[in-house]
PDB file of C-alpha atoms in Angstrom:
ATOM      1  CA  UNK A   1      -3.710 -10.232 -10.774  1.00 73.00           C
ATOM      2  CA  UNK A   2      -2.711  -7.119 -10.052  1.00 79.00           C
ATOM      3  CA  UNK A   3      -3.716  -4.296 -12.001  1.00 91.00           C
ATOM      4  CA  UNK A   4      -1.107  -1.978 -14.146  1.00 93.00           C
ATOM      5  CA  UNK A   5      -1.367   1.044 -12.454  1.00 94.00           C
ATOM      6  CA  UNK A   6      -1.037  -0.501  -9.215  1.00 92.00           C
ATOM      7  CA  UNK A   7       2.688  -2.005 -10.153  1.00 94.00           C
ATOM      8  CA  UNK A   8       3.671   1.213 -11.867  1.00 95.00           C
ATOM      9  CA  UNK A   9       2.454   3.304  -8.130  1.00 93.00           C
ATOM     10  CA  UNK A  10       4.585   0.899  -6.279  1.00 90.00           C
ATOM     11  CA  UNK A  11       7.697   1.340  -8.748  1.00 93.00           C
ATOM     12  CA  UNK A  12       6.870   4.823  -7.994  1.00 93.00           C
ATOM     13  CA  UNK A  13       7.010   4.879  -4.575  1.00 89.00           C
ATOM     14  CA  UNK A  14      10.108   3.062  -4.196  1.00 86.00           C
ATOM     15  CA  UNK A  15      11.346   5.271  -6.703  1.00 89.00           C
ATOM     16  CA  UNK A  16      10.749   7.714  -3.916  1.00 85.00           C
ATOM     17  CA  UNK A  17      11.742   6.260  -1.112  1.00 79.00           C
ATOM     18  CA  UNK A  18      15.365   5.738  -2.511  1.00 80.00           C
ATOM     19  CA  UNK A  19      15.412   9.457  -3.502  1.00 78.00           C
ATOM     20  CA  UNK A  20      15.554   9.091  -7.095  1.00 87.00           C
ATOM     21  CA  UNK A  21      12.730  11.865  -6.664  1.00 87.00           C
ATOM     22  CA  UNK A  22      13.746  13.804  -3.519  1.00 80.00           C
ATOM     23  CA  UNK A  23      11.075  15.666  -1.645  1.00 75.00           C
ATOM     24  CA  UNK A  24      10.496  19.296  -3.117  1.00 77.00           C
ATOM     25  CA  UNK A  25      11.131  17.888  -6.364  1.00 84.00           C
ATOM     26  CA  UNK A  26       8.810  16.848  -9.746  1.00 87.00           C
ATOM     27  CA  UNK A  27       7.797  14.164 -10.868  1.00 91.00           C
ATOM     28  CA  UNK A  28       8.648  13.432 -14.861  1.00 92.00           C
ATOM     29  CA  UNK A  29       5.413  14.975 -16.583  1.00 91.00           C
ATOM     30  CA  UNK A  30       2.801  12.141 -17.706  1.00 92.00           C
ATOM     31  CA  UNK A  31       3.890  11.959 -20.932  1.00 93.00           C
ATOM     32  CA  UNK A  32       6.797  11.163 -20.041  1.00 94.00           C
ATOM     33  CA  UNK A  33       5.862   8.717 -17.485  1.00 95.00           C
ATOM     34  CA  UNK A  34       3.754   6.949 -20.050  1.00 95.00           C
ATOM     35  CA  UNK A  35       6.374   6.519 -22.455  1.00 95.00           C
ATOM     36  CA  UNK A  36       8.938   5.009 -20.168  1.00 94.00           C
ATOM     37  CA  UNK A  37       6.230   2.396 -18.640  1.00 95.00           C
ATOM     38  CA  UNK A  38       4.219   1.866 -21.977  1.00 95.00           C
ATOM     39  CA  UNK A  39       0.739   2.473 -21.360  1.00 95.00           C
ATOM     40  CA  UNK A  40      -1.792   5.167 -21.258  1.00 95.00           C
ATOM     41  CA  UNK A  41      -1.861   8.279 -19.659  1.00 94.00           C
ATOM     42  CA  UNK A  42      -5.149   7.301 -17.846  1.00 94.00           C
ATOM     43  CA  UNK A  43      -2.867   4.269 -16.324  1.00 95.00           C
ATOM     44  CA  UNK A  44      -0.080   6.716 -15.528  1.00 95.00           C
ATOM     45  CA  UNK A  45      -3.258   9.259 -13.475  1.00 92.00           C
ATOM     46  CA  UNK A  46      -4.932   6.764 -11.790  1.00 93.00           C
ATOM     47  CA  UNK A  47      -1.107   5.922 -10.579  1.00 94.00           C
ATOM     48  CA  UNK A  48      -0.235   9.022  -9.319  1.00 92.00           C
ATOM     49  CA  UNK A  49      -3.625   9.576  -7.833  1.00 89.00           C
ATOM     50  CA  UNK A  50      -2.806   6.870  -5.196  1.00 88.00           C
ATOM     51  CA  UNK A  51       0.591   8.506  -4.276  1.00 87.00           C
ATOM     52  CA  UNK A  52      -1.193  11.982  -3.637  1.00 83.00           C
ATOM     53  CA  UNK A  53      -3.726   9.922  -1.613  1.00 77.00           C
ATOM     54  CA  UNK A  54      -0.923   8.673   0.782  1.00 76.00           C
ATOM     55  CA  UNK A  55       0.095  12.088   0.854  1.00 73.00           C
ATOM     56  CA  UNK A  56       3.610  11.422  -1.095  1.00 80.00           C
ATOM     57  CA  UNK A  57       3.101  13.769  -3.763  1.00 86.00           C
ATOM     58  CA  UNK A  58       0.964  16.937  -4.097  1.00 79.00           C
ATOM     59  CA  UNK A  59      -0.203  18.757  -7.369  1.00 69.00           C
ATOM     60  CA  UNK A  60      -1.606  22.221  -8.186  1.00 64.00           C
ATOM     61  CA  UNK A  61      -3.607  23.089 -11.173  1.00 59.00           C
ATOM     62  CA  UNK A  62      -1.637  23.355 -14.062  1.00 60.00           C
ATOM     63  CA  UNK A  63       2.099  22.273 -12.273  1.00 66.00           C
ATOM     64  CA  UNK A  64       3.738  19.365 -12.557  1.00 76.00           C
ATOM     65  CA  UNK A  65       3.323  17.281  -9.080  1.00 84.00           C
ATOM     66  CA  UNK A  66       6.010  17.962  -6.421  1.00 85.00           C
ATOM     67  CA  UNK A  67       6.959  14.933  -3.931  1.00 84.00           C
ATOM     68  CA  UNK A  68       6.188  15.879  -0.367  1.00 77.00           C
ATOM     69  CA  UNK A  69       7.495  12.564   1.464  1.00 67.00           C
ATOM     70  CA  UNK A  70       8.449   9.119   1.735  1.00 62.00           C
ATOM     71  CA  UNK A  71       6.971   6.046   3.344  1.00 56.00           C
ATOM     72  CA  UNK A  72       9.627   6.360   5.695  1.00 49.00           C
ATOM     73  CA  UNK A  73       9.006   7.557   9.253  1.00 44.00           C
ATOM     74  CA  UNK A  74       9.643  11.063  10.151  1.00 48.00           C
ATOM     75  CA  UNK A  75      13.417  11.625   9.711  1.00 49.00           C
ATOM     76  CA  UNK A  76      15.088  15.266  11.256  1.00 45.00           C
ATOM     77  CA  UNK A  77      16.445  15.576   7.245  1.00 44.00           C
ATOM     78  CA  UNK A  78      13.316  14.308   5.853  1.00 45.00           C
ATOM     79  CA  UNK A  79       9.885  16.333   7.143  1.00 52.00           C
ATOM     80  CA  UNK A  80       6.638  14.444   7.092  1.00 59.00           C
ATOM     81  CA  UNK A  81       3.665  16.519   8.580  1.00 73.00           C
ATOM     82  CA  UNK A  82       1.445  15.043  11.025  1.00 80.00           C
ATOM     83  CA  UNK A  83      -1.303  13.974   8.863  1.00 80.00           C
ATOM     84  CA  UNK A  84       1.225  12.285   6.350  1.00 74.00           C
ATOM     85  CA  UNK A  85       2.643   9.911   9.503  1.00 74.00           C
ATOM     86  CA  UNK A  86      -0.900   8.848  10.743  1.00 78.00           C
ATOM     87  CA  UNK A  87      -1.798   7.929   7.242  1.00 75.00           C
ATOM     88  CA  UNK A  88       1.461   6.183   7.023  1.00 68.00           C
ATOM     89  CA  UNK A  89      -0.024   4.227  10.211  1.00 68.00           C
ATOM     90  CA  UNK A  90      -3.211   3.515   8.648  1.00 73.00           C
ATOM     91  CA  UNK A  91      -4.779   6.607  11.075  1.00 79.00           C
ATOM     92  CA  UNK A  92      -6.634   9.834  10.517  1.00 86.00           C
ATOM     93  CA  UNK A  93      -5.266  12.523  11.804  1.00 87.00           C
ATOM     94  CA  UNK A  94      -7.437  15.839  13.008  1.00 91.00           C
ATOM     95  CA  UNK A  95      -6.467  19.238  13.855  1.00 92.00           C
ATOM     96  CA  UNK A  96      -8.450  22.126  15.857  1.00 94.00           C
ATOM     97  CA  UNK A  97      -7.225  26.122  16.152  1.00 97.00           C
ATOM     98  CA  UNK A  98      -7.969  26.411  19.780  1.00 97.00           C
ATOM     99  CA  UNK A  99      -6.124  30.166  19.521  1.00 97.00           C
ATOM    100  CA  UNK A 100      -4.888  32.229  16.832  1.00 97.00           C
ATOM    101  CA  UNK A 101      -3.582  36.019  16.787  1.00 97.00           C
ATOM    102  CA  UNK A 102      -1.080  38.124  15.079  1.00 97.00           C
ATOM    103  CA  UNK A 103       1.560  39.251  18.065  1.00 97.00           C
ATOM    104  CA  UNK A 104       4.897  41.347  17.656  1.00 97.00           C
ATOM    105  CA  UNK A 105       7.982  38.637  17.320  1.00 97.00           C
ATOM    106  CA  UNK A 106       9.665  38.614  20.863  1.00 96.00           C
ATOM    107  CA  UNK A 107      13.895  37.831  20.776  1.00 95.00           C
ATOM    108  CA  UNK A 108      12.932  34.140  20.808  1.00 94.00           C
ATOM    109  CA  UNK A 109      10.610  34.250  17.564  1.00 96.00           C
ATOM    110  CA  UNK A 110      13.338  37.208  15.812  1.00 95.00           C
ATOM    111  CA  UNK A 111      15.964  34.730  16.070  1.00 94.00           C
ATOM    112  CA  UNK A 112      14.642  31.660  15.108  1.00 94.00           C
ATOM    113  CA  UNK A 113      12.599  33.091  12.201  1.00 96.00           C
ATOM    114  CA  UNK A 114      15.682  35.462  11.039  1.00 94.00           C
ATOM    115  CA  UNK A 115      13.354  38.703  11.602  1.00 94.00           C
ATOM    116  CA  UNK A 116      13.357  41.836  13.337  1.00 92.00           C
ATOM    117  CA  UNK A 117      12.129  42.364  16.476  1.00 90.00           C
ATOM    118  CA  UNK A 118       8.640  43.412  16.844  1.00 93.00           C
ATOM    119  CA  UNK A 119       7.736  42.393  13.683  1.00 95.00           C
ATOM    120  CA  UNK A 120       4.589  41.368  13.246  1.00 96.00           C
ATOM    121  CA  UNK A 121       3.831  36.712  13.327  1.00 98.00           C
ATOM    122  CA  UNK A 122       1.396  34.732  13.817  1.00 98.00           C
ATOM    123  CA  UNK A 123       0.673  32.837  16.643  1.00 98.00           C
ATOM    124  CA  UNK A 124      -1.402  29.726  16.518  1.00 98.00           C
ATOM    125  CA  UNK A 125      -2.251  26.783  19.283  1.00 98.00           C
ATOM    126  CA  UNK A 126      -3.641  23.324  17.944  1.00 97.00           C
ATOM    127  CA  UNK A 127      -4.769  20.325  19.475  1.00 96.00           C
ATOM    128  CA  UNK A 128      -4.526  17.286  16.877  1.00 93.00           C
ATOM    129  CA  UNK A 129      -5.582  14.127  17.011  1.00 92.00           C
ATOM    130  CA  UNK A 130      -5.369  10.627  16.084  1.00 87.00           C
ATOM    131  CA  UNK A 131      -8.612   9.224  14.881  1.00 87.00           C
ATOM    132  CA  UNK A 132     -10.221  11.690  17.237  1.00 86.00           C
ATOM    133  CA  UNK A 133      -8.246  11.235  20.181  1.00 90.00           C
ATOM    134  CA  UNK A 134      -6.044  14.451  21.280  1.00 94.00           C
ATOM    135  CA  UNK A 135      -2.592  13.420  21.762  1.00 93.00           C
ATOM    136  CA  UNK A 136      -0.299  16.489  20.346  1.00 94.00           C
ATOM    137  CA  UNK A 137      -0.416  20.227  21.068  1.00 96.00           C
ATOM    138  CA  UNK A 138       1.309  22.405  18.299  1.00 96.00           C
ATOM    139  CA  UNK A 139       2.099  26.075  19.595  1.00 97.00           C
ATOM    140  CA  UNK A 140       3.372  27.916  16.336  1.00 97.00           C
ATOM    141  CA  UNK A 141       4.536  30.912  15.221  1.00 98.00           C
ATOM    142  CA  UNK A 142       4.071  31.869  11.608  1.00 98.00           C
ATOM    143  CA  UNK A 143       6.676  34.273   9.767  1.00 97.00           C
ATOM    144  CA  UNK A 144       4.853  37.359   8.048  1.00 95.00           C
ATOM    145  CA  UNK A 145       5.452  36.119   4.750  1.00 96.00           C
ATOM    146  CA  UNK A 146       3.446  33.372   5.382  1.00 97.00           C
ATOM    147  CA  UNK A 147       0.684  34.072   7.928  1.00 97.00           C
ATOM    148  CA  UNK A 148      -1.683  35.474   5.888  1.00 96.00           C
ATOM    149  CA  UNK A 149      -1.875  31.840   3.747  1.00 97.00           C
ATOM    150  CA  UNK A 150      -1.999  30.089   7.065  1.00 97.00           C
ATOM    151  CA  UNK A 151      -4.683  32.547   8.332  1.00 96.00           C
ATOM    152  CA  UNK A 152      -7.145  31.654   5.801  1.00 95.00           C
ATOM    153  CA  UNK A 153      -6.879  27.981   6.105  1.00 95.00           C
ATOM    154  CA  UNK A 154     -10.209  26.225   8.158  1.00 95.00           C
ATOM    155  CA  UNK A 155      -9.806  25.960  11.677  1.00 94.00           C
ATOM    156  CA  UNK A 156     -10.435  22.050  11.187  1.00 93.00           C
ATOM    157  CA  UNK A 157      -7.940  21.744   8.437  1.00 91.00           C
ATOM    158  CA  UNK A 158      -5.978  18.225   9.477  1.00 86.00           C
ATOM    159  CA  UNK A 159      -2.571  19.324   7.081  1.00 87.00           C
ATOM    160  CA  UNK A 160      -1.601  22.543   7.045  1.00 90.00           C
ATOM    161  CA  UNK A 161       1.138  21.338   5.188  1.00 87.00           C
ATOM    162  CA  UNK A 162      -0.511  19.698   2.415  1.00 85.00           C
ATOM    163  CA  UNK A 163      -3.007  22.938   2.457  1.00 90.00           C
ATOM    164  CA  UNK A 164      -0.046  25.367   2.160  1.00 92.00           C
ATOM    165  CA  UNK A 165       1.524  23.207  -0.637  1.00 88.00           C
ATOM    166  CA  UNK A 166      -1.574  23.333  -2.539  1.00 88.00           C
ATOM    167  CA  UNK A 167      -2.701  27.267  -1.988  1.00 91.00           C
ATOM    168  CA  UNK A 168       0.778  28.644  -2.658  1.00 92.00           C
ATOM    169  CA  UNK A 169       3.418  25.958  -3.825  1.00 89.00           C
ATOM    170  CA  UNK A 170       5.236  25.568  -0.427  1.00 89.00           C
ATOM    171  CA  UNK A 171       7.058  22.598   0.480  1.00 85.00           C
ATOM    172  CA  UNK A 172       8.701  21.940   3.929  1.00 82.00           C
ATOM    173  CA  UNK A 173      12.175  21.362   3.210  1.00 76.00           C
ATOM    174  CA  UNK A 174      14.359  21.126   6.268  1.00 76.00           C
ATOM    175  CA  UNK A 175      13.741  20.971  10.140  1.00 77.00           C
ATOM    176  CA  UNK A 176      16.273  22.123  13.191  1.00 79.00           C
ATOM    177  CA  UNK A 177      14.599  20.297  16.554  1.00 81.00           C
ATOM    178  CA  UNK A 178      15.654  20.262  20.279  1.00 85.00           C
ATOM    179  CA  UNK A 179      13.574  17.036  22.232  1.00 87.00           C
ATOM    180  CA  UNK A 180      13.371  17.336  25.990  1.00 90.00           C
ATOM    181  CA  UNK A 181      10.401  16.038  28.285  1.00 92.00           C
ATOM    182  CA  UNK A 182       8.061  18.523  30.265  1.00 95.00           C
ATOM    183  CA  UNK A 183       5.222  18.264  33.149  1.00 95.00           C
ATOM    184  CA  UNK A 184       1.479  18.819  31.339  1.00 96.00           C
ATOM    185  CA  UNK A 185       0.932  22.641  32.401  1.00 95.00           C
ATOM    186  CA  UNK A 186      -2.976  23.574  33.225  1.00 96.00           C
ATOM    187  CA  UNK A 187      -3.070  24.505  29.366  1.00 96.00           C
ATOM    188  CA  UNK A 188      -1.787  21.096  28.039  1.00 96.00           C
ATOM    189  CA  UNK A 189      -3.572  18.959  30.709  1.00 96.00           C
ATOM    190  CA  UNK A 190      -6.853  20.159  29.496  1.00 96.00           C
ATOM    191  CA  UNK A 191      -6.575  19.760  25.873  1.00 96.00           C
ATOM    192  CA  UNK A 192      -4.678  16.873  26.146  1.00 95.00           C
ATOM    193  CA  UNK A 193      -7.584  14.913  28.200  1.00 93.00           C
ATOM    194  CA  UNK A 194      -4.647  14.057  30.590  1.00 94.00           C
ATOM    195  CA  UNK A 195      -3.895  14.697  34.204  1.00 94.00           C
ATOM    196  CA  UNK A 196      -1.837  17.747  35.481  1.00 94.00           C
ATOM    197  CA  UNK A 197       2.082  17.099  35.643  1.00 94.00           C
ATOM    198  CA  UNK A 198       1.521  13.909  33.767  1.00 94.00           C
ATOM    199  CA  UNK A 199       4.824  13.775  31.376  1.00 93.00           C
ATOM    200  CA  UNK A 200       4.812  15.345  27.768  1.00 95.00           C
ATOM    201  CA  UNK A 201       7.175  14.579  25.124  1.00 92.00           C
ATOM    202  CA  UNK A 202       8.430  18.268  24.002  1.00 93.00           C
ATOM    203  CA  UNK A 203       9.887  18.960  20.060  1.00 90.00           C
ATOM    204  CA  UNK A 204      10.999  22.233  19.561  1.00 92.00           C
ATOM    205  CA  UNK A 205      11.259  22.933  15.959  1.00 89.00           C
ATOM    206  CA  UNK A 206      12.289  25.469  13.145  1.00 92.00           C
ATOM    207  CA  UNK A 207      10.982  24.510   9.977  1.00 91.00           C
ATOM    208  CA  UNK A 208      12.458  26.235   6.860  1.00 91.00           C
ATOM    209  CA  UNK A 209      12.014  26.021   2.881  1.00 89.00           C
ATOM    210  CA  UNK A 210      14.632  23.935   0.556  1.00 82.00           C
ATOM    211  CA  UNK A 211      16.880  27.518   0.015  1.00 87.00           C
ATOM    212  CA  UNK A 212      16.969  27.929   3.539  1.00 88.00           C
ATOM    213  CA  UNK A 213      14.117  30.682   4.303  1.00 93.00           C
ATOM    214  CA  UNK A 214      12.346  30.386   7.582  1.00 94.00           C
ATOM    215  CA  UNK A 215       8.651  29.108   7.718  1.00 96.00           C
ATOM    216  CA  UNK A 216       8.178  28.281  11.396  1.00 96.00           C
ATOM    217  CA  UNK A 217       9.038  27.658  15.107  1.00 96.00           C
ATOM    218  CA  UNK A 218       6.761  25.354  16.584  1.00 95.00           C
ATOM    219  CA  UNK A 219       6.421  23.732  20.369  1.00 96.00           C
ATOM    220  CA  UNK A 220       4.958  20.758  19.741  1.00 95.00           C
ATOM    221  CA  UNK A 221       3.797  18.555  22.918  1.00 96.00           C
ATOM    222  CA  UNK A 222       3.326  15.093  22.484  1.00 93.00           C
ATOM    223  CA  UNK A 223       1.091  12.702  25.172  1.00 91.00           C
ATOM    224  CA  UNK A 224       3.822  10.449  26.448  1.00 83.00           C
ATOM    225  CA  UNK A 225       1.259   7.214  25.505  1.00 79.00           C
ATOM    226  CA  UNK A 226       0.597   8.659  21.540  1.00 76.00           C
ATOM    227  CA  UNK A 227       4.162   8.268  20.280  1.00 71.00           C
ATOM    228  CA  UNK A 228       8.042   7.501  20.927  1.00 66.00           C
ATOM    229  CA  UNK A 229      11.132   8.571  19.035  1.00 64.00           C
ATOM    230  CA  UNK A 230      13.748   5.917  17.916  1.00 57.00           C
ATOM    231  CA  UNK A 231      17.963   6.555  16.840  1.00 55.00           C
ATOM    232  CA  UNK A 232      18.928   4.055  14.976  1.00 49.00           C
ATOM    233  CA  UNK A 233      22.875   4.149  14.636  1.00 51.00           C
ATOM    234  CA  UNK A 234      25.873   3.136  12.437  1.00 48.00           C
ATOM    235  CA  UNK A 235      29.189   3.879  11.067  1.00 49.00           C
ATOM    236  CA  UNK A 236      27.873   5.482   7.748  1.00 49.00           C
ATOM    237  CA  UNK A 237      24.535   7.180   9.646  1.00 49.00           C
ATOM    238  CA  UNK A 238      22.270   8.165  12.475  1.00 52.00           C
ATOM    239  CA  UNK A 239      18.741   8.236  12.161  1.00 55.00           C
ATOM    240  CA  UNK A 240      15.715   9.652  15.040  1.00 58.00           C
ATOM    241  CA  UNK A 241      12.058   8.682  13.787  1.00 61.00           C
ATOM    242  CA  UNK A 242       8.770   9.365  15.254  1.00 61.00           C
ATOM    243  CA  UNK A 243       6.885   6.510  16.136  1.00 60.00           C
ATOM    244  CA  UNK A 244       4.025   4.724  17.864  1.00 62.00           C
ATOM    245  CA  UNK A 245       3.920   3.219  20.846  1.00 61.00           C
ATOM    246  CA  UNK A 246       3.833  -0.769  20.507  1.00 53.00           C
ATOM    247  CA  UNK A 247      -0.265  -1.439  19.424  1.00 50.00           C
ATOM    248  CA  UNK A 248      -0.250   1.931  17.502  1.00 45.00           C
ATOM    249  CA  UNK A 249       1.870   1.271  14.807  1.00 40.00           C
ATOM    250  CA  UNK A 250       5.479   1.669  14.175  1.00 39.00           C
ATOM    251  CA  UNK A 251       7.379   3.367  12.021  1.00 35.00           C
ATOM    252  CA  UNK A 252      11.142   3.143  11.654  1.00 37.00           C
ATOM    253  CA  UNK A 253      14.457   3.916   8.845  1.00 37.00           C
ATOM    254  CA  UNK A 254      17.466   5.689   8.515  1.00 35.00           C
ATOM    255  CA  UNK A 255      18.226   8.959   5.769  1.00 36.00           C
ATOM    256  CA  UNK A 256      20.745   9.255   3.858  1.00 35.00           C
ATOM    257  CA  UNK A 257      22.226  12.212   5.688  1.00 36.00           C
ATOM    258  CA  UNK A 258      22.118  13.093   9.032  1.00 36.00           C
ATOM    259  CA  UNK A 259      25.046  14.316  11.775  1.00 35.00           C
ATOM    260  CA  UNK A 260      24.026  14.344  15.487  1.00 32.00           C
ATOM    261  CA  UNK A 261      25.158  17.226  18.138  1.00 35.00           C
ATOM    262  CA  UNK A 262      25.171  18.136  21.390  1.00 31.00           C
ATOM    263  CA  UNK A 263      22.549  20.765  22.212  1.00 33.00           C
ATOM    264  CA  UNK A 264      21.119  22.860  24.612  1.00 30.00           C
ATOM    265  CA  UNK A 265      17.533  23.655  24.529  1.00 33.00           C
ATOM    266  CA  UNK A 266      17.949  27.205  24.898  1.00 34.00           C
ATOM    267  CA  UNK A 267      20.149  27.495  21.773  1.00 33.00           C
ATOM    268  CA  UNK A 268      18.525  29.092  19.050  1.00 34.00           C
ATOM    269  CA  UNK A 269      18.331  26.984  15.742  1.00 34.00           C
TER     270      UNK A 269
END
């Protein structure tokens, strides 16, 4: 028989994933939560403490928890960080800072992260993994605002996003990307574990808050073997999901909202 808390996590999550709580907002407070399902608070914790295991929802001391995700795959309207997919998929996901420095902003990182030029950001290069095996790079560059939070975060940290949501409230709200495909530089061959020229998988990416405020630009350099995207089209939608390869996983659906375009990758988003 299944246990009360477990039915009242899955209403939860479905809840979710039909955007009756859309990510970046609250969930109802417990008290209110235990009304409306009749049982204890306890019931309504232990709940909500397998939804912020899965990385759906996050909570800081004395807030209300904030829903950072779906079960659904990585949407372009939707964000779901890197660690939330591979739990998603069953997976653990790891991270390592291979490089990190504050650098002026060239043109590229001024226009994409609405700055001046020159001003100082902060650069960082990770290698992450899926249960230990390297299969992404992540070049990044941090706007000021926000560097110093991501500065002080452990060079092993495996979400950045969930550690930024929990240190200062910030939830990834919308995502601009450009997709092409690139030959595996010196650089990316090494930390990748892969053979020079071998084919990488690039997303180019400017992540931003829910009012519109830039966080980041990231390069982010996927093995060709760790993951695929799918579009899934129709009259009333388009969708493109990150995935895994057939025997990792898969992960598929479609938002609500999304438009397609026709871009070039040097066009600044």
């Amino acid at each position: 028989m299944t246990a009360r808390h477990e039915e009242i996590a899955d209403e939860l999550r479905r809840a979710i994933d039909r955007e009756q709580y859309t990510v970046g907002s609250r969930l109802p407070p417990e008290t209110e939560l235990a009304a409306h399902y009749g049982v204890a608070r306890g019931t309504i914790r232990q709940a909500v403490a397998a939804l912020t295991s899965e990385g759906l929802i996050g909570s800081r001391q004395g807030a209300r928890r904030v829903v950072l995700a779906s079960r659904r795959s990585q949407t372009f309207e939707e964000l779901r960080s890197f660690a939330q997919w591979a739990r998603a998929m069953g997976r653990e996901a790891t991270g390592r800072v291979v490089h990190q420095e504050y650098r002026p902003a060239t043109t590229e990182d001024a226009i994409r992260l609405q700055l001046r030029e020159k001003e100082r950001v902060l650069y960082v290069l990770r290698v992450r993994g899926l249960d230990g095996e390297p299969v992404l790079l992540e070049r990044t560059v941090y706007a000021d605002w926000i560097a110093p939070s991501v500065e002080s975060i452990e060079p092993d940290c495996p979400s950045v996003t969930q550690r930024l949501f929990e240190d200062t409230g910030l939830v990834f709200a919308y995502g601009e990307h450009v997709i092409d495909a690139v030959a595996a530089g010196a650089q990316d061959a090494e930390l990748l574990d892969i053979r020079r020229t071998s084919p990488l998988l690039r997303v180019r990416r400017v992540t931003t808050t829910r009012e519109g405020r830039p966080v980041e630009w990231s390069d982010d350099r996927y093995r060709g073997d760790a993951v695929s995207f799918s579009v899934h089209n129709s009259i009333a939608n388009n969708a493109l999901a990150r995935s895994a390869p057939k025997g990792r996983g898969e992960l598929r659906d479609k938002p609500q909202r999304t438009r397609t375009r026709h871009q070039t990758p040097e066009a600044p988003k």
